[in-house]
Coordinates of C-alpha atoms and ligand atoms in Angstrom, one line a residue:
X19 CA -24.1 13.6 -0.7
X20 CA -23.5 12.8 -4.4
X21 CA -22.0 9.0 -5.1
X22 CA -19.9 10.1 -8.2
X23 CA -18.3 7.3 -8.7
X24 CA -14.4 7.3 -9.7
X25 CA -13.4 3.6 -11.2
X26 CA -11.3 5.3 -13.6
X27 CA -8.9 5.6 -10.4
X28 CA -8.3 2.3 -10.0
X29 CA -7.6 1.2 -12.6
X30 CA -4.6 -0.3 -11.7
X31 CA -5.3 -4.4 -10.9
X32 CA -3.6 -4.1 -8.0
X33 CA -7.4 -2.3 -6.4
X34 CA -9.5 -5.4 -7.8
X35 CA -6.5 -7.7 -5.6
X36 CA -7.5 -6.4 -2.9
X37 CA -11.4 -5.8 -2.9
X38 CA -11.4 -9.8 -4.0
X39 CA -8.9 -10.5 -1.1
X40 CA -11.2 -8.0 1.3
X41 CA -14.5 -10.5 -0.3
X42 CA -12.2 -13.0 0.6
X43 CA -12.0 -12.4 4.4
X44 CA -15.4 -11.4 4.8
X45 CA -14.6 -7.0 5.3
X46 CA -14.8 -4.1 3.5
X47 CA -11.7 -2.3 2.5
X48 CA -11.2 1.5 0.9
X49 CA -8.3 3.3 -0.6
X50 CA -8.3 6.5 1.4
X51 CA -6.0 9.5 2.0
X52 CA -3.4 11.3 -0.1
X53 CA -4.2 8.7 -2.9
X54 CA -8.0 10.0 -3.5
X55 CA -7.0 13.6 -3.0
X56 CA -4.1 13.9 -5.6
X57 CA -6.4 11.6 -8.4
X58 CA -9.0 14.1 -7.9
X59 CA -6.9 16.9 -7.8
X60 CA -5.5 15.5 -10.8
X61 CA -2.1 15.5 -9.4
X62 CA -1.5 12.3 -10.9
X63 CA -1.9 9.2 -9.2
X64 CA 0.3 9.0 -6.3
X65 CA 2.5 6.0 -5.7
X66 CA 2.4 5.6 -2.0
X67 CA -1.2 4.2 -1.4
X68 CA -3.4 3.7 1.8
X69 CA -5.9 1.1 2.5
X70 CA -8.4 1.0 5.3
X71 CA -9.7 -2.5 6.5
X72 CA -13.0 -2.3 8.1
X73 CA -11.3 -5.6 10.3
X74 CA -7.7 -6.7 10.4
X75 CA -5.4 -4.6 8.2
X76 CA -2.7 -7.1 8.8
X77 CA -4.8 -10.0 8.0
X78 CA -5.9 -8.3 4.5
X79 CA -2.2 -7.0 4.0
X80 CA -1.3 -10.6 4.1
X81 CA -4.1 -12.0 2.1
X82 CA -3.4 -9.3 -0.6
X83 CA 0.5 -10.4 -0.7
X84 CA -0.3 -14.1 -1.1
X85 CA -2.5 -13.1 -4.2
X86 CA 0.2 -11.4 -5.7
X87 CA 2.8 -12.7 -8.2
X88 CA 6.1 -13.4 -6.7
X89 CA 4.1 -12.9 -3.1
X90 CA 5.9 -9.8 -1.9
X91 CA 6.9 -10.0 1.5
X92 CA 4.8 -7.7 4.1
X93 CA 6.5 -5.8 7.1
X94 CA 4.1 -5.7 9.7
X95 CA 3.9 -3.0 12.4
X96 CA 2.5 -4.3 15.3
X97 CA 2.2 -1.6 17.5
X98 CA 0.9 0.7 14.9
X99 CA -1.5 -2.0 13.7
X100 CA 0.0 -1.4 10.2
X101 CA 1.2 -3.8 7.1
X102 CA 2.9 -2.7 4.5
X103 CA 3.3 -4.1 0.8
X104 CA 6.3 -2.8 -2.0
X105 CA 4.9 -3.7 -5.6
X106 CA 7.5 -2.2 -8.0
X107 CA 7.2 1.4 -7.4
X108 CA 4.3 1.3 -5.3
X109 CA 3.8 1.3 -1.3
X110 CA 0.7 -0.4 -0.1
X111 CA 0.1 0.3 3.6
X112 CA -2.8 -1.2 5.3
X113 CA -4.8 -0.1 8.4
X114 CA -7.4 -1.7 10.2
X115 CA -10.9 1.1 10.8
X116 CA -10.0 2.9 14.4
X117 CA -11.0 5.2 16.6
X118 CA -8.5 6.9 18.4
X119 CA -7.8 9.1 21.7
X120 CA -4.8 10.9 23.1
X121 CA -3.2 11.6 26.0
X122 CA -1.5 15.0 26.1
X123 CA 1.9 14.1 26.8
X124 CA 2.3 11.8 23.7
X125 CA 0.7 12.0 20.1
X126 CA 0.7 8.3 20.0
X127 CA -2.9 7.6 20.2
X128 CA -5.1 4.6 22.3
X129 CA -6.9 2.9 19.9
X130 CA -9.8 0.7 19.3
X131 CA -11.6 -0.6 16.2
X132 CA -13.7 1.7 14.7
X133 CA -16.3 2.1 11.4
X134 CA -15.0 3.8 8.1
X135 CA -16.4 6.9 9.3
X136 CA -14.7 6.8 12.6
X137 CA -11.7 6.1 10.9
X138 CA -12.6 9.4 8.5
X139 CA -12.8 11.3 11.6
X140 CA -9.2 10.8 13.1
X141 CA -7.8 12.1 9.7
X142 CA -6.0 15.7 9.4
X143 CA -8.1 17.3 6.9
X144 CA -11.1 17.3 5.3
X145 CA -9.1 16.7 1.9
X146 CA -7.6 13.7 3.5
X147 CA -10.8 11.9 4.4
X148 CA -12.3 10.9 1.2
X149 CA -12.2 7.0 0.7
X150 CA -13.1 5.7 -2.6
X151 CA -14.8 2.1 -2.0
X152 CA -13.1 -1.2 -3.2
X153 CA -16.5 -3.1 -2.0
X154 CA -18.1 -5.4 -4.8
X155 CA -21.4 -3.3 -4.1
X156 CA -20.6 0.3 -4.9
X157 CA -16.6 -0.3 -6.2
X158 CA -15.0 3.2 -6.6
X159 CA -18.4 5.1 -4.9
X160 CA -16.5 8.3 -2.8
X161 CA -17.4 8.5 0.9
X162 CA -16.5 12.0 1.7
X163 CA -18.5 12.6 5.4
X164 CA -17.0 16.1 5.7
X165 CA -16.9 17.4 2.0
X166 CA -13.6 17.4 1.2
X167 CA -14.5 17.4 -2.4
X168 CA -16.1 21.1 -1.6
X169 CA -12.7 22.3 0.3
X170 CA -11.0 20.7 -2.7
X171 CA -12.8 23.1 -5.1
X172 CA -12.3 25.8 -2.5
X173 CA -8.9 25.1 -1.9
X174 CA -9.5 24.8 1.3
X175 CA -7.4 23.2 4.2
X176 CA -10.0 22.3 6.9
X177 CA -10.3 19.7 9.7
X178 CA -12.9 17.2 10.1
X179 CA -13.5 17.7 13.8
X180 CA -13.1 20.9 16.4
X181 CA -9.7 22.3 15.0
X182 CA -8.5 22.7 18.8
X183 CA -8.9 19.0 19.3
X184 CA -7.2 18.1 16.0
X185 CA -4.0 20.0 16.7
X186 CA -3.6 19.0 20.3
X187 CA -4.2 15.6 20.0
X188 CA -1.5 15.5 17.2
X189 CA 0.4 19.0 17.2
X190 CA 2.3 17.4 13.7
X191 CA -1.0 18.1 12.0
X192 CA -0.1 22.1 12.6
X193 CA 3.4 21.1 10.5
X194 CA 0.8 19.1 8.2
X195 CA -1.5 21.7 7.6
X196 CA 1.0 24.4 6.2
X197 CA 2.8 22.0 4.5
X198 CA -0.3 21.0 2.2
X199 CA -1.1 24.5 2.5
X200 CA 2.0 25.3 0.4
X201 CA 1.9 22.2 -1.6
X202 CA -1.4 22.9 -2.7
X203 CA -1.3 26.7 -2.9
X204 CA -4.1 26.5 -0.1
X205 CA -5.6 28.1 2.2
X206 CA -6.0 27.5 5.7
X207 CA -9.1 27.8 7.4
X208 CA -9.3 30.8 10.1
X209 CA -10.6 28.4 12.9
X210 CA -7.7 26.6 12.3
X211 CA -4.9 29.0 11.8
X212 CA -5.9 30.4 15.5
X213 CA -6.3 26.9 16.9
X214 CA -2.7 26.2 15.8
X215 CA -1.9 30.0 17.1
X216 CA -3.6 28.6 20.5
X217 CA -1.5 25.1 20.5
X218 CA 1.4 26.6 19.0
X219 CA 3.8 25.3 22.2
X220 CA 2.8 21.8 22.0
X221 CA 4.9 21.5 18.5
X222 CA 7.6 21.0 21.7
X223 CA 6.6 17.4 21.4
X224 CA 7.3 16.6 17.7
X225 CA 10.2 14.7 16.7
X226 CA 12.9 17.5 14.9
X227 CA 13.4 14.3 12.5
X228 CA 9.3 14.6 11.9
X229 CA 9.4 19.0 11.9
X230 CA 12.5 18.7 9.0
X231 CA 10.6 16.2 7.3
X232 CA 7.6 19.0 6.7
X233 CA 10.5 21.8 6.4
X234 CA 11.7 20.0 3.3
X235 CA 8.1 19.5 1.7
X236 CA 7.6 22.9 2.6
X237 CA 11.2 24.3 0.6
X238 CA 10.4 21.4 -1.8
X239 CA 7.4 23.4 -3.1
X240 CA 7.0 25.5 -5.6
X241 CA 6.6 28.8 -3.5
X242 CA 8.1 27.9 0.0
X243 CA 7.4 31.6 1.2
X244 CA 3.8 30.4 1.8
X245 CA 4.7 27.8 4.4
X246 CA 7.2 30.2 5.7
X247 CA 4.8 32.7 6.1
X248 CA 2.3 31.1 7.8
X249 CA 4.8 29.3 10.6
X250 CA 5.7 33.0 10.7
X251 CA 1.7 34.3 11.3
X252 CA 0.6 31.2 13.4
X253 CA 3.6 31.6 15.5
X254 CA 5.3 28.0 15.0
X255 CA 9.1 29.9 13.7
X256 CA 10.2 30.8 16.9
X257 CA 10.5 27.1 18.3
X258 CA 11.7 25.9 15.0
X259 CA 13.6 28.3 12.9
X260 CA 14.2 31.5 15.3
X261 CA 17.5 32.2 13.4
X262 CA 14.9 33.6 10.7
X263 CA 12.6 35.0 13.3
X264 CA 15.5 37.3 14.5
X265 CA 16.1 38.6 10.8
X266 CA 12.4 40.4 11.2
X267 CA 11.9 44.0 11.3
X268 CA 13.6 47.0 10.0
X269 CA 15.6 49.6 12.7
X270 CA 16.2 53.2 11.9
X271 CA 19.0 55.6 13.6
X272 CA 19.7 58.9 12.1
X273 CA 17.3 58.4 9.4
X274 CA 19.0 55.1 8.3
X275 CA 16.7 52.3 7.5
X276 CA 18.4 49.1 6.2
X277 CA 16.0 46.3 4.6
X278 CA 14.0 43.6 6.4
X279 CA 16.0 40.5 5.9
X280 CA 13.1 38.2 7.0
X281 CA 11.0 38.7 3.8
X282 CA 14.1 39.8 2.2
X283 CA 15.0 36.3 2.9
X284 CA 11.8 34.8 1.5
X285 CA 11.7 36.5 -1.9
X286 CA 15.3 34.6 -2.4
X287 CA 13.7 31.6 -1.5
X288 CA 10.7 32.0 -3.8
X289 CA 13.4 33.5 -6.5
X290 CA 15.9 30.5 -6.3
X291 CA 12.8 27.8 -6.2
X292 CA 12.3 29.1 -9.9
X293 CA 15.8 28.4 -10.9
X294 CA 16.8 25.1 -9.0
X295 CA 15.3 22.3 -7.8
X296 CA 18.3 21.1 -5.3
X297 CA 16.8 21.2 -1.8
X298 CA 20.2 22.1 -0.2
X299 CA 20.3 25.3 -2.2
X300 CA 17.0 26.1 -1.4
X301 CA 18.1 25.4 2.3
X302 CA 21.3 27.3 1.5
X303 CA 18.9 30.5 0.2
X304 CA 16.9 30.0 3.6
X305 CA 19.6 30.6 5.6
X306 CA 22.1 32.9 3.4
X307 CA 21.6 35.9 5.8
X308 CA 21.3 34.3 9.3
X309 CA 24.5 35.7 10.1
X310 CA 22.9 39.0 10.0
X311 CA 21.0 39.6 13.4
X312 CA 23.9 39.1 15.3
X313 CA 26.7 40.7 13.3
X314 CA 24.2 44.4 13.4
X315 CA 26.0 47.6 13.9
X316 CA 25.6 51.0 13.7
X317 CA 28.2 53.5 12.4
X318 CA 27.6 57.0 12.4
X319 CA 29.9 57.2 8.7
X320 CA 28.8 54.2 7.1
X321 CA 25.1 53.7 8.6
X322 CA 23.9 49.6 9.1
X323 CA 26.7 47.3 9.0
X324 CA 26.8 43.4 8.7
X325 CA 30.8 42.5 9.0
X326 CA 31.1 39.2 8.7
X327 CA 27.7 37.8 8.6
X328 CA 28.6 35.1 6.1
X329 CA 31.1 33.6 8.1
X330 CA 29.4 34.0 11.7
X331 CA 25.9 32.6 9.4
X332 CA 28.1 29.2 8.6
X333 CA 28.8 28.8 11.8
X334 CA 24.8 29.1 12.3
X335 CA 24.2 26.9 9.9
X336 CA 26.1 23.5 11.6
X337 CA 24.1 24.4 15.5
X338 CA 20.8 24.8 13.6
X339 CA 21.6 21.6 11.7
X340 CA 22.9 19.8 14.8
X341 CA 19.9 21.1 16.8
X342 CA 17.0 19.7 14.1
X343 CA 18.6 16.6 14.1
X344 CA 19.8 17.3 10.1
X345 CA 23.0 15.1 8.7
X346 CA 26.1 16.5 10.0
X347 CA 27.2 15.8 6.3
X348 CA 28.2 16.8 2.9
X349 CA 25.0 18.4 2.6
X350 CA 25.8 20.3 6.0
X351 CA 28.8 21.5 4.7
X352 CA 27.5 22.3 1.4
X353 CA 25.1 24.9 2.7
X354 CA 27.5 26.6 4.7
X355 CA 30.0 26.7 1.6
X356 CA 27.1 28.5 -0.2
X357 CA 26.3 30.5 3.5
X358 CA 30.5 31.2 3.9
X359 CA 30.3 32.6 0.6
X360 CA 27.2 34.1 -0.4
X361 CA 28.6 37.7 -1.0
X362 CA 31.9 37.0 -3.0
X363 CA 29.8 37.0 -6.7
X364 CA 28.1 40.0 -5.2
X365 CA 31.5 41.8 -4.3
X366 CA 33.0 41.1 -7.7
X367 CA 30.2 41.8 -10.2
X368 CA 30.1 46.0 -8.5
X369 CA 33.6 46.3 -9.7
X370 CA 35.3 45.9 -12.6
X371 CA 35.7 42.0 -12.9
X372 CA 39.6 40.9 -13.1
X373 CA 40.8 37.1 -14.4
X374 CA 42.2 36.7 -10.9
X375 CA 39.3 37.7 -9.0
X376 CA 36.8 35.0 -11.2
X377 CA 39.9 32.5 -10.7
X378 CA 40.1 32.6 -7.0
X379 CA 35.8 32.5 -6.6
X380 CA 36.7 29.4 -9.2
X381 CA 38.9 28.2 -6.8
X382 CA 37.1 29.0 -3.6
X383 CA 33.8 27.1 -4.7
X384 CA 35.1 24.6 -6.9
X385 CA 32.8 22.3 -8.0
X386 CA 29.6 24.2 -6.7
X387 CA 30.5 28.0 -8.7
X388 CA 27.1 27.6 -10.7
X389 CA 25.1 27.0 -7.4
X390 CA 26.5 30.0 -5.7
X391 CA 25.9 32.1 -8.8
X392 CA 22.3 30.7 -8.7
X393 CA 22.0 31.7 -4.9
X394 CA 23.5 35.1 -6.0
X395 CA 21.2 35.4 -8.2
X396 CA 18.3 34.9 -6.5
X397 CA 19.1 37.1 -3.7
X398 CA 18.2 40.2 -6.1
X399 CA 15.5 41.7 -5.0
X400 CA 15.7 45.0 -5.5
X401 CA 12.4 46.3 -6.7
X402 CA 13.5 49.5 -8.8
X403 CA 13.7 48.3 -12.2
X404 CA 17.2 49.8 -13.3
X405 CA 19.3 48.3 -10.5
X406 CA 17.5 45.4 -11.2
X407 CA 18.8 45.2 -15.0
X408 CA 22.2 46.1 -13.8
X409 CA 22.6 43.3 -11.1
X410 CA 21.4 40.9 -13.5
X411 CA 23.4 41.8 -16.5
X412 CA 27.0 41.8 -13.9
X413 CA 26.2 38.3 -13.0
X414 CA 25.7 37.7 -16.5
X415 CA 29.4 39.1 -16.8
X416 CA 30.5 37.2 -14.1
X417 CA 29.2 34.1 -15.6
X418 CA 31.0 34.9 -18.8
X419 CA 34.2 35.2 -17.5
X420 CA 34.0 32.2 -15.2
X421 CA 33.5 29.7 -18.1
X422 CA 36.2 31.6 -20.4
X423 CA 38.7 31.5 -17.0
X424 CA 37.5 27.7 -16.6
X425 CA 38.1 26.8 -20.5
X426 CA 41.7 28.2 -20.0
X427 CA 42.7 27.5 -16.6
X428 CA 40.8 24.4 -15.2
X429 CA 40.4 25.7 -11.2
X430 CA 37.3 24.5 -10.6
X431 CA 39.0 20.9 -10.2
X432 CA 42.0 22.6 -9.0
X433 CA 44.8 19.6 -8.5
X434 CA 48.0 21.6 -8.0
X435 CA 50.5 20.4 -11.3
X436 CA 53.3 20.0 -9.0
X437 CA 53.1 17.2 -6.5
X438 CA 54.4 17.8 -3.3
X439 CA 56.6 14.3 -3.6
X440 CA 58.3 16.1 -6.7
X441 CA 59.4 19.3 -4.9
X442 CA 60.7 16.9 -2.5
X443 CA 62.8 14.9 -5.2
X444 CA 64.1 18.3 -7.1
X445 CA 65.6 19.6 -4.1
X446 CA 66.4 16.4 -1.8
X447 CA 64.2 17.8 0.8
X448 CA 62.9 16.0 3.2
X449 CA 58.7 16.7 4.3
X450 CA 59.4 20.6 5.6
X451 CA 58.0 23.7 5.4
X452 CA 59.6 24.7 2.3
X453 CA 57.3 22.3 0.1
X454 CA 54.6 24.1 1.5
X455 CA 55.7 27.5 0.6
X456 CA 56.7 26.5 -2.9
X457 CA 53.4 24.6 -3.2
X458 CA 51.2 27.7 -2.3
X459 CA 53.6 29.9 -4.2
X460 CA 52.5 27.7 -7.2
X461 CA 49.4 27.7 -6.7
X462 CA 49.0 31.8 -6.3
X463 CA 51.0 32.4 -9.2
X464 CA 48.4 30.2 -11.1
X465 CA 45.8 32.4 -9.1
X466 CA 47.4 35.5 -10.1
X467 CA 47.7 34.9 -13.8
X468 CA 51.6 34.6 -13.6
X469 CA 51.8 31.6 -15.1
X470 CA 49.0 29.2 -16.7
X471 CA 47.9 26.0 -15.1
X472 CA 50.3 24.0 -16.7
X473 CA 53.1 21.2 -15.9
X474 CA 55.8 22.8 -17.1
X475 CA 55.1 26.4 -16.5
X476 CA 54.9 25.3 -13.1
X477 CA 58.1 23.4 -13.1
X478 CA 59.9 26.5 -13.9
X479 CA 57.9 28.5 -11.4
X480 CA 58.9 26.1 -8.4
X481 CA 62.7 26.2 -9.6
X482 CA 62.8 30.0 -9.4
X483 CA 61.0 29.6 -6.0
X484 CA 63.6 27.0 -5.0
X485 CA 66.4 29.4 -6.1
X486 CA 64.9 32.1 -4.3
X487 CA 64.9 30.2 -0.7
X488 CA 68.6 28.9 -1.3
X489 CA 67.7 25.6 -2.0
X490 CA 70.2 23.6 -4.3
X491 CA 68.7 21.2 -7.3
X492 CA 69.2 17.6 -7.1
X493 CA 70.9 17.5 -10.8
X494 CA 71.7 13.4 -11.5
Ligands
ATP11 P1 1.8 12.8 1.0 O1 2.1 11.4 0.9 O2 1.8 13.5 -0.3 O3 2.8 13.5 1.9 P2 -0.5 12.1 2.3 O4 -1.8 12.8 2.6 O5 -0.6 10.8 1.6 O6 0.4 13.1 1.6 P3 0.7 10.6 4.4 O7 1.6 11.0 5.4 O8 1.2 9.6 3.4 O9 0.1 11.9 3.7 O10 -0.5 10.0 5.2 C1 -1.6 9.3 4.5 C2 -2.9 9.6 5.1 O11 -2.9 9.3 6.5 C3 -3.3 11.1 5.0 O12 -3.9 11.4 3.8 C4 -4.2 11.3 6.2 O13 -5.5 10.8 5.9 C5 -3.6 10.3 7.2 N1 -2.7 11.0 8.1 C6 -1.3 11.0 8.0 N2 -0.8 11.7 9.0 C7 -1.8 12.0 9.9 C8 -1.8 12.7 11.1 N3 -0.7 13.2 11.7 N4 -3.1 12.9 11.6 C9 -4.2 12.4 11.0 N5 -4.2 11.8 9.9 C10 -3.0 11.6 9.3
MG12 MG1 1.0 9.5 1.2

């Protein structure tokens, strides 16, 4: 094996700290892990860094922090056998050399100490291996025992040991392994896609909080479709996401085919991740159509039919969020917004576009307008060339008129000009029904184009209304 050697990686002092502190306590330490992989993947250098401790990892963790200015404090993990360190942006975390095995019930290991290279072996992948020395003798020499510097320049995401063994000792590492898959834009290795097709059923014992963790990397890249695709091939998307899974496959009656909304679903995806990068829109893109298996029908006139998918899909959206474990939060409520409404730019941009129709989409999605136009958008995918232009160009309408209806009428922040307390006053009324007709009479007249969203327009308005349902002004 070749000892390139890579000082220029750590350069930062905070390396020579701790190989003096390692000299210190008599061990030998190594940086190891994501750290080595993104520097020589020239993914800059990552701020979350991992040291192994041929010895205590605690003790060095310790040492290190009482070599450091202002002696940061160090939260130890006991069970796990872990320290960690926070250095302005940076996250040390410190491990003592182990060799681990697993039970199958459980992905938490038994462990004993171990060498470096027995500490190699236990990692996922061969491109998470690597060590780069912080030993006085050979500082910054790589120690890569399973050539993860080849599956680097292969792109390449392989295991150190048996793939079987890797996956069902820690079925995570299945997550893992299309997650840096995606990341990287790489490939899996075939002896590892069907050892995770094998173990697929074990990802039953993974945390839903540690699964979304890997969904979110996943949509966080730059071409989630990947990762998508390959929970799809290896079989993993039933047990996590079968919403999508039920989207798959294309039906014909009477020589009517309608589209498969699976990929359909991952070209918005991919098309949205070029646009934005807000992870709840990306989410919101993921799960625009899951509405759509269950809302299929068949009509002899009108062929394939999909009544009411958005709304039955934002229902979807808070059990699938409830049963990964997600927030039950703004975020939650966002993507169903986006789900609830997904088709509304879509209806409007095939006809011609009115004021009132751009003012009550205005008023519907309030603040987050751009981000459904966004999710509209992406969820072109028609592939012939004119229909294409057209789409485009109507949203590009639709756009138009939203900010001239905005710059005009102010919806987006809708507050309705005529408190509820001064209906009340105008016509001595106590808190009835009445303010509550006059108030959405107001606020449809605005909608409408009646009247402009304005005080005294308003004021007007709601005395007409008043008139209208008998009630008598309060003139001192
Ligand atoms: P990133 O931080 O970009 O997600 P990373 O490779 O640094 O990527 P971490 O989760 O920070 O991933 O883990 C640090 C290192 O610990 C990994 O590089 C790998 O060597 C090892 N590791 C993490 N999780 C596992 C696991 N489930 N099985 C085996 N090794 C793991
Ligand atoms: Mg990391």
């Amino acid at each position: 094996m070749a000892k390139t050697n890579y000082k220029e990686a750590l350069e930062n002092p905070i390396f020579n700290t701790i190989s003096q502190s390692s000299i210190a306590l008599g061990i030998d330490s190594y940086v190891i892990g994501g750290f080595v992989r993104d520097f020589l993947l020239k993914r800059g250098t990552a701020k979350d860094i991992d040291v192994v401790a041929v010895g205590s990892g605690i003790a060095l963790a310790k040492k290190v922090a009482s070599e450091l200015k202002g002696n940061p404090q160090v939260s130890v993990f006991k069970n796990f056998g872990t320290a960690m360190i926070k250095k302005g942006a940076l996250e040390l975390e410190f491990v003592g050399a182990r060799i681990e095995s697993y039970n199958r019930g459980s992905r938490k290991p038994v462990v004993e100490d171990g060498t470096l290279e027995d500490d190699q072996k236990r990692r996922d992948f061969t491109i998470n291996a690597m060590a780069l020395s912080l030993n006085e003798e050979n500082f910054g020499t790589l120690l890569d025992p399973f050539d993860g510097l080849g599956d680097l320049d292969k792109k390449l995401i392989r295991t150190p040991l048996e793939p079987g063994i890797t996956y069902s000792d820690d079925p995570l590492r299945m997550m893992r392994a299309i997650r840096f898959a995606t990341q990287l834009n790489f490939g899996i290795q075939l002896a590892s896609l069907q050892a995770i097709h094998s173990h697929k059923e074990r990802i039953k014992i993974i945390s839903n909080e540690r699964i979304v963790d890997e969904l979110h990397k996943i949509l966080a890249s730059p071409k989630p479709s990947i990762g998508f695709t390959l929970l799809h091939k290896t079989g993993l998307l039933p047990y996590i996401l079968p919403e999508l899974v039920a989207l798959e496959g294309i039906e014909e009656i009477e020589g009517q085919k309608h589209k498969d909304n699976f990929w359909h679903t991952l070209e918005v995806v991919d098309n949205i991740c070029e646009t934005t990068d807000n992870l709840w829109l990306r989410w919101a893109a993921l799960l625009h159509d899951i509405g759509k298996a269950p809302t299929k029908r068949f009509h002899k006139q009108n062929g394939w039919t999909f009544h009411g998918h958005e709304f039955v899909g934002s229902k979807m959206v808070y059990k699938l969020f409830k049963r990964l474990r997600m927030p039950l939060n703004d975020k939650m409520k966002f993507v169903q917004k986006m789900v609830l409404m997904s088709s509304r730019p879509i209806v409007l941009s095939e006809d011609f576009v009115t004021d009132s129709a751009v003012r009550r989409l205005v008023f519907d999605a309030g603040v987050y307008v751009d981000d459904l136009m966004t999710l509209c958008e992406a969820d072109i995918t028609t592939k012939n060339p004119r229909k294409q232009k057209k789409y485009k160009n109507n949203f590009k309408q639709v756009r138009e008129k939203i900010m001239e209806v905005e710059e005009r009428d102010h919806i987006r922040n809708f507050q309705p000009p005529i408190s509820g307390e001064e209906i009340m006053t105008t016509f001595q009324l106590k808190p009835s029904r009445e303010i509550g007709i006059i108030k959405e009479a107001i606020k449809e007249a605005i909608l409408e184009g009646e009247i402009p969203n304005e005080y005294e327009a308003a004021k007007t308005y709601m005395l007409k209304k008043g008139q209208e349902l008998g009630l008598s002004i309060d003139v001192q």
